[in-house]
């Protein structure tokens, strides 16, 4: 029988959950303090990168991060006053760089990521969003064959999992994307990737669909929960009380505060990223281009060319540091010489990062009708729909399509 479910968070993950909950016959109310898609899901790189099965924490990563940090043009930045708060997270992150843990996390991500696009397809179709979606993949670019060889363990990890990609020669790269600087002479094509031409419109379109099907969207801030012997009985906001049979916490980088109210302490850090969008770039590209060494991605969008990057850890409430978006732009100029920045807009968003790169999915160990759907770090657009599908299965007491044990909130991070 359909339940009355409150979803907290109207980002891409919350709307993925709301959409699939409706498909399972539930009544849905989505609560967010901002309009759907106006938070982190607004400004991402648009990639549906379903083969991205390796966690961020890898052997040797900390060495790489220190190098990045010391490089003024590098993607990593810290705010030292945030360090004391961040140390426990960093310690857990380091522990996840152990090979045996990397193997476990890769196994879990290999069950979760590859079905991501298939989960999106019916939602895109029902919401009339297919025009915003492009197939044809992502293109990773490298300075030369030696740089690609240096990254080969990453690609071998994919190959070991049977995930497809094609190595592209210098000549083929010129044919695929003539605007890319001649400084890049090797590439890998991710044949299974898709990208969207406006991430915000994807979330807004899903919100419209949810409302058309009888769901409610409420603009308010959740502050607490009413609890009874059977679990959570209502969600309390600044402006009211919303009785529920079940609640889904999909509040992105802010979810730890709400989980704590339900008795679960979870290590969640905001990994801030920046974008610049160039409405008059003067450059035409057909793929989502990734320069792995600089952690930069460039996507052709309806609003112009979007360049995303940076991995900043200033703490979630820190003000913007627009030097980061300048760094992102300067990398964009190196990759696509001659781009025009006139009319550029800039933005930042908070990637919700767990120490093991696995999102938190599934039921609360304390309240049988509270469910978690957060911590999607750099892959929330990719996995918003598969998350929704899994959460709807869990709320409906169906067997879940994949084993959610590695994703539970009370795992050993
Ligand atoms: C620069 C950048 C590039 C990226 N590129 C990609 C990409 O190419 N592909 C990809 O898959 N992912 C990408 N990501 C990651 C992706 O954007 C995120 O993983 C995703 O947006 C997270 O979605 P979410 O719904 O969990 O969070 P959000 O979109 O942040 O939504 C959470 C919502 O919860 C609300 N909320 C929080 N607390 C409360 C409360 N107490 N009461 C009411 N509402 C509350 C917030 O207002 C917010 O709207 C990128 C991220 C960044 C920053």
CSV table of C-alpha atoms and ligand atoms in Angstrom, one decimal:
chain,number,residue,atom,x,y,z
A,1,UNK,CA,0.0,0.0,0.0
A,2,UNK,CA,1.2,3.5,-0.8
A,3,UNK,CA,2.8,5.4,2.1
A,4,UNK,CA,3.0,9.1,2.9
A,5,UNK,CA,6.8,9.8,2.4
A,6,UNK,CA,8.6,13.0,3.1
A,7,UNK,CA,11.8,13.5,1.2
A,8,UNK,CA,14.2,16.1,2.6
A,9,UNK,CA,16.2,17.8,-0.2
A,10,UNK,CA,15.2,18.8,-3.7
A,11,UNK,CA,18.5,18.2,-5.4
A,12,UNK,CA,19.1,15.7,-8.1
A,13,UNK,CA,19.2,12.8,-5.5
A,14,UNK,CA,16.0,13.9,-3.6
A,15,UNK,CA,14.1,14.3,-6.9
A,16,UNK,CA,15.4,10.9,-8.1
A,17,UNK,CA,14.0,9.4,-4.9
A,18,UNK,CA,10.7,11.3,-5.1
A,19,UNK,CA,10.2,10.2,-8.8
A,20,UNK,CA,10.9,6.5,-8.0
A,21,UNK,CA,8.8,6.6,-4.8
A,22,UNK,CA,5.8,7.8,-6.9
A,23,UNK,CA,6.4,5.1,-9.4
A,24,UNK,CA,6.0,2.6,-6.5
A,25,UNK,CA,2.7,4.2,-5.6
A,26,UNK,CA,3.7,6.4,-2.6
A,27,UNK,CA,2.5,9.9,-1.9
A,28,UNK,CA,5.4,12.2,-1.8
A,29,UNK,CA,6.2,15.6,-0.2
A,30,UNK,CA,9.6,17.1,-0.9
A,31,UNK,CA,10.9,19.7,1.5
A,32,UNK,CA,13.8,22.0,0.8
A,33,UNK,CA,14.8,25.5,2.0
A,34,UNK,CA,15.6,26.5,-1.6
A,35,UNK,CA,13.8,25.8,-4.9
A,36,UNK,CA,14.4,22.4,-6.6
A,37,UNK,CA,17.9,22.1,-8.2
A,38,UNK,CA,19.2,25.4,-6.8
A,39,UNK,CA,21.9,23.9,-4.6
A,40,UNK,CA,24.8,21.7,-5.5
A,41,UNK,CA,22.8,20.0,-8.3
A,42,UNK,CA,22.5,23.4,-10.1
A,43,UNK,CA,26.0,23.9,-11.4
A,44,UNK,CA,27.7,20.5,-11.9
A,45,UNK,CA,29.5,19.3,-15.0
A,46,UNK,CA,26.5,17.5,-16.4
A,47,UNK,CA,28.3,14.1,-16.7
A,48,UNK,CA,26.5,10.8,-16.4
A,49,UNK,CA,29.7,8.9,-15.8
A,50,UNK,CA,28.4,5.4,-15.1
A,51,UNK,CA,31.8,3.7,-15.4
A,52,UNK,CA,33.4,5.7,-12.6
A,53,UNK,CA,33.8,2.8,-10.3
A,54,UNK,CA,37.0,3.6,-8.6
A,55,UNK,CA,36.9,5.4,-5.2
A,56,UNK,CA,38.7,8.7,-4.6
A,57,UNK,CA,40.8,7.3,-1.8
A,58,UNK,CA,43.5,5.2,-3.5
A,59,UNK,CA,47.1,4.2,-2.5
A,60,UNK,CA,49.4,7.2,-3.2
A,61,UNK,CA,46.5,9.7,-3.3
A,62,UNK,CA,47.6,11.7,-0.3
A,63,UNK,CA,51.1,12.2,-1.9
A,64,UNK,CA,49.3,13.4,-5.0
A,65,UNK,CA,47.0,15.7,-3.0
A,66,UNK,CA,50.0,17.3,-1.2
A,67,UNK,CA,51.6,18.0,-4.6
A,68,UNK,CA,48.4,19.5,-5.9
A,69,UNK,CA,48.1,21.6,-2.8
A,70,UNK,CA,51.6,23.0,-3.1
A,71,UNK,CA,51.0,23.9,-6.8
A,72,UNK,CA,49.4,27.4,-7.0
A,73,UNK,CA,47.5,26.2,-10.1
A,74,UNK,CA,46.6,22.9,-8.6
A,75,UNK,CA,43.0,21.7,-7.9
A,76,UNK,CA,43.3,21.2,-4.2
A,77,UNK,CA,42.9,24.0,-1.6
A,78,UNK,CA,42.4,24.0,2.2
A,79,UNK,CA,41.5,26.5,4.9
A,80,UNK,CA,43.8,25.9,7.8
A,81,UNK,CA,41.3,27.1,10.4
A,82,UNK,CA,39.0,24.3,9.2
A,83,UNK,CA,41.7,21.6,9.7
A,84,UNK,CA,40.9,20.7,13.3
A,85,UNK,CA,37.3,19.9,12.3
A,86,UNK,CA,38.5,18.0,9.3
A,87,UNK,CA,41.2,15.8,10.9
A,88,UNK,CA,39.0,12.9,11.9
A,89,UNK,CA,37.6,12.8,8.3
A,90,UNK,CA,41.2,12.9,6.9
A,91,UNK,CA,42.3,10.1,9.1
A,92,UNK,CA,39.3,7.9,7.9
A,93,UNK,CA,40.1,9.0,4.3
A,94,UNK,CA,43.7,7.8,4.7
A,95,UNK,CA,42.5,4.4,6.1
A,96,UNK,CA,40.4,4.0,3.0
A,97,UNK,CA,43.5,4.2,0.8
A,98,UNK,CA,44.5,0.7,1.9
A,99,UNK,CA,44.4,-1.7,-1.0
A,100,UNK,CA,42.0,-4.1,0.6
A,101,UNK,CA,39.5,-1.3,1.3
A,102,UNK,CA,39.9,0.1,-2.2
A,103,UNK,CA,39.0,-3.4,-3.5
A,104,UNK,CA,35.8,-3.5,-1.3
A,105,UNK,CA,34.8,0.0,-2.3
A,106,UNK,CA,35.4,-0.7,-6.0
A,107,UNK,CA,33.2,-3.8,-5.8
A,108,UNK,CA,30.4,-1.8,-4.2
A,109,UNK,CA,30.7,1.0,-6.8
A,110,UNK,CA,30.8,-1.6,-9.6
A,111,UNK,CA,27.3,-2.8,-8.4
A,112,UNK,CA,26.0,0.7,-8.1
A,113,UNK,CA,27.4,2.9,-11.0
A,114,UNK,CA,27.0,0.9,-14.2
A,115,UNK,CA,23.1,0.7,-14.0
A,116,UNK,CA,23.0,4.5,-13.5
A,117,UNK,CA,21.9,5.5,-17.0
A,118,UNK,CA,19.3,2.8,-17.3
A,119,UNK,CA,17.7,4.1,-14.2
A,120,UNK,CA,17.6,7.6,-15.6
A,121,UNK,CA,16.1,6.7,-19.0
A,122,UNK,CA,12.5,6.2,-17.9
A,123,UNK,CA,12.6,9.4,-15.8
A,124,UNK,CA,14.0,11.5,-18.7
A,125,UNK,CA,11.4,10.1,-21.0
A,126,UNK,CA,8.4,10.6,-18.6
A,127,UNK,CA,9.5,14.1,-17.7
A,128,UNK,CA,10.1,15.1,-21.4
A,129,UNK,CA,13.8,15.7,-20.7
A,130,UNK,CA,15.5,13.6,-23.4
A,131,UNK,CA,16.3,16.6,-25.6
A,132,UNK,CA,18.7,17.7,-22.8
A,133,UNK,CA,20.7,14.5,-22.9
A,134,UNK,CA,23.6,13.6,-25.2
A,135,UNK,CA,25.2,10.2,-25.7
A,136,UNK,CA,28.7,9.8,-27.2
A,137,UNK,CA,30.8,9.9,-24.2
A,138,UNK,CA,33.5,11.6,-22.3
A,139,UNK,CA,37.0,12.3,-23.6
A,140,UNK,CA,39.9,12.1,-21.2
A,141,UNK,CA,42.9,14.0,-22.6
A,142,UNK,CA,46.6,13.5,-21.8
A,143,UNK,CA,49.7,15.5,-22.7
A,144,UNK,CA,51.3,12.4,-24.4
A,145,UNK,CA,51.4,8.6,-24.3
A,146,UNK,CA,53.7,8.7,-21.3
A,147,UNK,CA,51.1,10.6,-19.3
A,148,UNK,CA,48.4,8.1,-20.3
A,149,UNK,CA,50.7,5.2,-19.4
A,150,UNK,CA,51.2,6.8,-16.0
A,151,UNK,CA,47.4,6.8,-15.5
A,152,UNK,CA,47.1,3.2,-16.8
A,153,UNK,CA,46.4,1.5,-13.4
A,154,UNK,CA,43.2,3.6,-13.4
A,155,UNK,CA,42.2,2.3,-16.8
A,156,UNK,CA,43.3,-1.2,-16.1
A,157,UNK,CA,41.0,-1.1,-13.1
A,158,UNK,CA,38.1,-0.3,-15.5
A,159,UNK,CA,39.2,-3.0,-17.9
A,160,UNK,CA,39.3,-5.6,-15.1
A,161,UNK,CA,35.7,-4.8,-14.4
A,162,UNK,CA,34.7,-5.3,-18.1
A,163,UNK,CA,33.8,-1.6,-18.5
A,164,UNK,CA,34.3,-0.2,-22.0
A,165,UNK,CA,36.6,2.6,-23.2
A,166,UNK,CA,38.7,3.3,-26.3
A,167,UNK,CA,42.3,4.6,-26.5
A,168,UNK,CA,42.4,7.4,-29.0
A,169,UNK,CA,45.5,8.4,-31.1
A,170,UNK,CA,46.7,12.0,-31.6
A,171,UNK,CA,45.2,12.0,-35.1
A,172,UNK,CA,41.8,10.7,-34.0
A,173,UNK,CA,41.8,13.3,-31.2
A,174,UNK,CA,42.2,16.1,-33.8
A,175,UNK,CA,39.3,14.7,-35.7
A,176,UNK,CA,37.0,14.3,-32.7
A,177,UNK,CA,37.8,17.7,-31.1
A,178,UNK,CA,39.8,20.0,-33.4
A,179,UNK,CA,39.6,22.9,-30.8
A,180,UNK,CA,41.7,21.0,-28.2
A,181,UNK,CA,45.2,22.4,-27.7
A,182,UNK,CA,48.0,20.6,-29.6
A,183,UNK,CA,49.7,20.2,-26.1
A,184,UNK,CA,47.4,17.2,-25.7
A,185,UNK,CA,48.3,14.2,-27.8
A,186,UNK,CA,46.7,11.2,-26.3
A,187,UNK,CA,43.1,10.5,-25.1
A,188,UNK,CA,40.6,7.9,-23.9
A,189,UNK,CA,37.0,7.9,-25.0
A,190,UNK,CA,34.4,6.8,-22.5
A,191,UNK,CA,31.9,5.3,-24.9
A,192,UNK,CA,29.2,4.7,-22.3
A,193,UNK,CA,29.0,8.2,-20.8
A,194,UNK,CA,26.2,10.7,-21.4
A,195,UNK,CA,26.0,14.3,-20.5
A,196,UNK,CA,23.2,16.7,-19.9
A,197,UNK,CA,23.0,20.2,-21.5
A,198,UNK,CA,21.5,21.8,-18.3
A,199,UNK,CA,21.8,20.0,-15.0
A,200,UNK,CA,19.4,22.5,-13.3
A,201,UNK,CA,16.7,21.9,-15.9
A,202,UNK,CA,16.9,18.2,-15.2
A,203,UNK,CA,16.1,18.7,-11.5
A,204,UNK,CA,13.5,21.4,-12.3
A,205,UNK,CA,11.9,19.1,-14.9
A,206,UNK,CA,11.7,16.2,-12.4
A,207,UNK,CA,10.1,18.5,-9.8
A,208,UNK,CA,7.5,19.5,-12.3
A,209,UNK,CA,6.8,15.8,-13.1
A,210,UNK,CA,6.5,15.0,-9.3
A,211,UNK,CA,4.0,17.8,-8.9
A,212,UNK,CA,2.0,16.8,-12.0
A,213,UNK,CA,1.7,13.3,-10.5
A,214,UNK,CA,0.3,14.7,-7.2
A,215,UNK,CA,3.4,15.2,-5.2
A,216,UNK,CA,4.0,18.4,-3.1
A,217,UNK,CA,7.1,20.6,-3.0
A,218,UNK,CA,7.5,22.7,0.2
A,219,UNK,CA,9.9,25.5,0.6
A,220,UNK,CA,11.0,25.3,4.2
A,221,UNK,CA,13.9,24.3,6.4
A,222,UNK,CA,13.8,21.0,8.3
A,223,UNK,CA,14.9,21.4,11.9
A,224,UNK,CA,13.9,18.1,13.7
A,225,UNK,CA,11.7,15.1,13.8
A,226,UNK,CA,8.9,13.7,15.9
A,227,UNK,CA,9.6,10.2,17.0
A,228,UNK,CA,7.3,7.5,18.3
A,229,UNK,CA,7.7,3.8,19.2
A,230,UNK,CA,7.1,2.9,15.5
A,231,UNK,CA,9.7,5.3,14.2
A,232,UNK,CA,9.7,8.9,12.8
A,233,UNK,CA,6.1,10.2,12.9
A,234,UNK,CA,6.6,13.7,11.5
A,235,UNK,CA,9.1,16.0,10.0
A,236,UNK,CA,9.4,19.4,11.7
A,237,UNK,CA,10.3,22.5,9.8
A,238,UNK,CA,10.7,26.1,10.8
A,239,UNK,CA,7.2,26.7,9.4
A,240,UNK,CA,5.2,23.5,10.2
A,241,UNK,CA,4.9,19.8,10.9
A,242,UNK,CA,4.6,17.2,8.2
A,243,UNK,CA,3.3,13.8,9.5
A,244,UNK,CA,4.8,10.9,7.6
A,245,UNK,CA,4.9,7.1,7.3
A,246,UNK,CA,8.5,7.3,6.1
A,247,UNK,CA,11.2,9.9,5.7
A,248,UNK,CA,14.1,10.0,3.2
A,249,UNK,CA,17.1,12.2,4.1
A,250,UNK,CA,18.6,13.4,0.8
A,251,UNK,CA,20.0,16.7,2.0
A,252,UNK,CA,23.4,16.5,0.2
A,253,UNK,CA,26.3,17.9,2.1
A,254,UNK,CA,24.0,19.0,5.0
A,255,UNK,CA,22.6,15.5,5.6
A,256,UNK,CA,25.0,14.7,8.6
A,257,UNK,CA,23.2,17.3,10.7
A,258,UNK,CA,19.9,15.6,10.1
A,259,UNK,CA,21.2,12.1,10.6
A,260,UNK,CA,22.7,13.1,13.9
A,261,UNK,CA,19.2,14.0,15.1
A,262,UNK,CA,18.2,10.4,14.3
A,263,UNK,CA,21.1,9.0,16.3
A,264,UNK,CA,23.6,8.4,13.5
A,265,UNK,CA,27.0,10.1,13.4
A,266,UNK,CA,28.4,10.1,9.9
A,267,UNK,CA,31.7,11.5,8.6
A,268,UNK,CA,30.7,13.8,5.8
A,269,UNK,CA,32.9,16.6,4.4
A,270,UNK,CA,32.0,19.2,1.8
A,271,UNK,CA,34.4,19.0,-1.1
A,272,UNK,CA,33.7,22.4,-2.7
A,273,UNK,CA,33.9,22.7,-6.5
A,274,UNK,CA,33.6,25.7,-8.8
A,275,UNK,CA,32.4,26.3,-12.3
A,276,UNK,CA,32.6,29.0,-14.9
A,277,UNK,CA,30.1,29.1,-17.7
A,278,UNK,CA,31.0,31.0,-20.9
A,279,UNK,CA,28.0,32.0,-23.0
A,280,UNK,CA,30.1,33.4,-25.8
A,281,UNK,CA,33.1,31.0,-25.8
A,282,UNK,CA,33.4,30.9,-29.6
A,283,UNK,CA,34.5,27.3,-29.4
A,284,UNK,CA,32.4,24.3,-30.4
A,285,UNK,CA,33.0,20.9,-28.7
A,286,UNK,CA,30.9,17.7,-28.9
A,287,UNK,CA,32.2,15.7,-25.9
A,288,UNK,CA,32.5,16.2,-22.2
A,289,UNK,CA,36.3,16.7,-22.0
A,290,UNK,CA,38.2,15.7,-18.9
A,291,UNK,CA,41.8,16.7,-18.1
A,292,UNK,CA,42.5,14.3,-15.4
A,293,UNK,CA,45.8,15.7,-14.2
A,294,UNK,CA,44.1,19.1,-13.5
A,295,UNK,CA,40.8,17.6,-12.4
A,296,UNK,CA,39.0,19.8,-14.9
A,297,UNK,CA,36.0,18.9,-17.0
A,298,UNK,CA,34.5,20.9,-19.9
A,299,UNK,CA,30.9,20.4,-21.1
A,300,UNK,CA,29.0,22.0,-24.0
A,301,UNK,CA,25.8,23.2,-22.5
A,302,UNK,CA,22.8,25.1,-23.7
A,303,UNK,CA,24.0,28.1,-21.6
A,304,UNK,CA,27.5,28.0,-23.1
A,305,UNK,CA,30.7,26.2,-22.4
A,306,UNK,CA,30.9,25.0,-18.7
A,307,UNK,CA,34.2,24.4,-17.1
A,308,UNK,CA,34.2,22.7,-13.7
A,309,UNK,CA,36.9,21.8,-11.2
A,310,UNK,CA,38.6,22.5,-7.9
A,311,UNK,CA,38.6,20.4,-4.8
A,312,UNK,CA,38.4,22.9,-1.9
A,313,UNK,CA,38.0,22.1,1.7
A,314,UNK,CA,37.2,25.4,3.4
A,315,UNK,CA,34.3,24.1,5.5
A,316,UNK,CA,30.7,24.2,4.4
A,317,UNK,CA,29.9,27.7,5.7
A,318,UNK,CA,33.0,29.4,4.4
A,319,UNK,CA,32.6,32.3,1.9
A,320,UNK,CA,33.5,31.8,-1.8
A,321,UNK,CA,37.1,32.0,-2.9
A,322,UNK,CA,36.8,33.1,-6.5
A,323,UNK,CA,40.5,32.6,-7.1
A,324,UNK,CA,39.4,28.9,-7.5
A,325,UNK,CA,37.1,29.8,-10.4
A,326,UNK,CA,39.9,31.8,-12.0
A,327,UNK,CA,42.1,28.7,-11.8
A,328,UNK,CA,39.3,26.7,-13.4
A,329,UNK,CA,39.1,29.3,-16.2
A,330,UNK,CA,42.8,29.4,-16.8
A,331,UNK,CA,42.9,25.6,-17.2
A,332,UNK,CA,40.0,25.9,-19.6
A,333,UNK,CA,42.1,28.4,-21.7
A,334,UNK,CA,45.0,26.0,-21.8
A,335,UNK,CA,42.9,23.1,-23.0
A,336,UNK,CA,40.9,25.2,-25.5
A,337,UNK,CA,43.1,28.1,-26.6
A,338,UNK,CA,41.2,31.1,-27.8
A,339,UNK,CA,38.0,30.7,-25.7
A,340,UNK,CA,36.3,33.9,-25.0
A,341,UNK,CA,35.3,34.6,-21.4
A,342,UNK,CA,33.1,37.6,-22.1
A,343,UNK,CA,29.8,37.4,-20.1
A,344,UNK,CA,31.1,34.6,-17.9
A,345,UNK,CA,29.2,33.5,-14.8
A,346,UNK,CA,30.8,31.7,-11.9
A,347,UNK,CA,29.5,29.5,-9.1
A,348,UNK,CA,30.4,27.0,-6.4
A,349,UNK,CA,28.8,24.0,-4.9
A,350,UNK,CA,29.3,21.5,-2.1
A,351,UNK,CA,30.1,17.9,-3.1
A,352,UNK,CA,29.0,15.7,-0.2
A,353,UNK,CA,32.0,13.5,0.4
A,354,UNK,CA,32.4,10.4,2.5
A,355,UNK,CA,35.8,9.0,3.4
A,356,UNK,CA,35.3,5.8,1.3
A,357,UNK,CA,33.5,7.5,-1.7
A,358,UNK,CA,30.5,5.4,-1.2
A,359,UNK,CA,27.1,7.2,-0.7
A,360,UNK,CA,25.0,6.4,2.3
A,361,UNK,CA,22.0,4.5,1.2
A,362,UNK,CA,19.3,2.5,3.0
A,363,UNK,CA,17.4,2.3,6.3
A,364,UNK,CA,18.4,3.9,9.6
A,365,UNK,CA,19.6,1.4,12.2
A,366,UNK,CA,17.5,3.3,14.8
A,367,UNK,CA,14.3,4.2,13.1
A,368,UNK,CA,12.8,1.6,10.8
A,369,UNK,CA,11.0,4.1,8.6
A,370,UNK,CA,13.9,6.6,8.1
A,371,UNK,CA,16.1,6.2,5.0
A,372,UNK,CA,19.3,7.8,3.9
A,373,UNK,CA,20.3,8.9,0.4
A,374,UNK,CA,23.3,11.2,0.5
A,375,UNK,CA,27.1,11.4,0.1
A,376,UNK,CA,27.3,11.1,-3.7
A,377,UNK,CA,30.4,13.3,-3.8
A,378,UNK,CA,31.3,14.0,-7.5
A,379,UNK,CA,28.8,11.6,-8.9
A,380,UNK,CA,25.3,12.7,-7.7
A,381,UNK,CA,24.0,13.6,-11.1
A,382,UNK,CA,25.2,10.2,-12.5
A,383,UNK,CA,23.6,8.2,-9.7
A,384,UNK,CA,20.5,10.3,-8.7
A,385,UNK,CA,18.1,7.9,-10.4
A,386,UNK,CA,19.6,4.6,-9.4
A,387,UNK,CA,19.6,5.9,-5.8
A,388,UNK,CA,15.9,6.8,-6.1
A,389,UNK,CA,15.2,3.3,-7.5
A,390,UNK,CA,17.0,1.6,-4.6
A,391,UNK,CA,15.5,3.8,-1.9
A,392,UNK,CA,12.0,3.3,-3.3
A,393,UNK,CA,12.6,-0.5,-3.2
A,394,UNK,CA,13.8,-0.2,0.4
A,395,UNK,CA,10.8,2.0,1.5
A,396,UNK,CA,8.4,-0.4,-0.2
A,397,UNK,CA,10.0,-3.4,1.6
A,398,UNK,CA,11.0,-5.0,-1.7
A,399,UNK,CA,14.3,-6.8,-2.2
A,400,UNK,CA,16.7,-4.1,-3.4
A,401,UNK,CA,18.3,-4.5,-6.9
A,402,UNK,CA,21.8,-4.4,-5.4
A,403,UNK,CA,23.0,-5.3,-1.9
A,404,UNK,CA,22.9,-2.1,0.2
A,405,UNK,CA,25.1,-3.5,3.0
A,406,UNK,CA,28.3,-1.7,1.9
A,407,UNK,CA,26.4,1.6,1.8
A,408,UNK,CA,24.7,1.4,5.2
A,409,UNK,CA,25.1,4.4,7.5
A,410,UNK,CA,26.7,2.4,10.4
A,411,UNK,CA,29.4,0.9,8.3
A,412,UNK,CA,33.1,1.2,9.4
A,413,UNK,CA,34.2,4.2,7.3
B,1,LIG,C1,31.8,21.7,-9.7
B,1,LIG,C2,31.1,20.4,-9.6
B,1,LIG,C3,31.0,19.6,-10.7
B,1,LIG,C4,30.3,18.4,-10.6
B,1,LIG,N1,30.1,17.6,-11.8
B,1,LIG,C5,29.4,16.4,-11.7
B,1,LIG,C6,29.2,15.7,-12.9
B,1,LIG,O1,29.7,16.0,-14.0
B,1,LIG,N2,28.5,14.5,-12.8
B,1,LIG,C7,28.0,14.1,-11.6
B,1,LIG,O2,27.4,13.0,-11.5
B,1,LIG,N3,28.1,14.8,-10.5
B,1,LIG,C8,28.8,16.0,-10.5
B,1,LIG,N4,29.0,16.8,-9.4
B,1,LIG,C9,28.4,16.3,-8.1
B,1,LIG,C10,26.9,16.5,-8.0
B,1,LIG,O3,26.6,17.8,-8.4
B,1,LIG,C11,26.5,16.2,-6.6
B,1,LIG,O4,26.9,14.9,-6.2
B,1,LIG,C12,24.9,16.3,-6.5
B,1,LIG,O5,24.5,17.6,-6.9
B,1,LIG,C13,24.5,16.1,-5.1
B,1,LIG,O6,23.1,16.1,-5.1
B,1,LIG,P1,22.2,16.2,-3.8
B,1,LIG,O7,20.8,16.1,-4.2
B,1,LIG,O8,22.7,15.1,-2.9
B,1,LIG,O9,22.6,17.5,-3.1
B,1,LIG,P2,22.1,19.1,-3.4
B,1,LIG,O10,21.9,19.3,-4.8
B,1,LIG,O11,23.0,19.9,-2.6
B,1,LIG,O12,20.7,19.0,-2.7
B,1,LIG,C14,20.5,18.9,-1.3
B,1,LIG,C15,19.4,19.8,-0.9
B,1,LIG,O13,19.1,19.6,0.5
B,1,LIG,C16,18.7,20.9,1.0
B,1,LIG,N5,18.7,20.8,2.5
B,1,LIG,C17,19.8,20.6,3.2
B,1,LIG,N6,19.5,20.6,4.5
B,1,LIG,C18,18.2,21.0,4.6
B,1,LIG,C19,17.3,21.2,5.7
B,1,LIG,N7,17.7,21.1,7.0
B,1,LIG,N8,16.0,21.6,5.4
B,1,LIG,C20,15.6,21.7,4.1
B,1,LIG,N9,16.4,21.5,3.0
B,1,LIG,C21,17.7,21.1,3.3
B,1,LIG,C22,19.6,21.9,0.4
B,1,LIG,O14,19.0,23.2,0.4
B,1,LIG,C23,19.8,21.3,-1.0
B,1,LIG,O15,18.9,21.9,-2.0
B,1,LIG,C24,29.7,18.0,-9.4
B,1,LIG,C25,29.7,18.8,-8.3
B,1,LIG,C26,30.4,20.0,-8.4
B,1,LIG,C27,30.4,20.9,-7.2
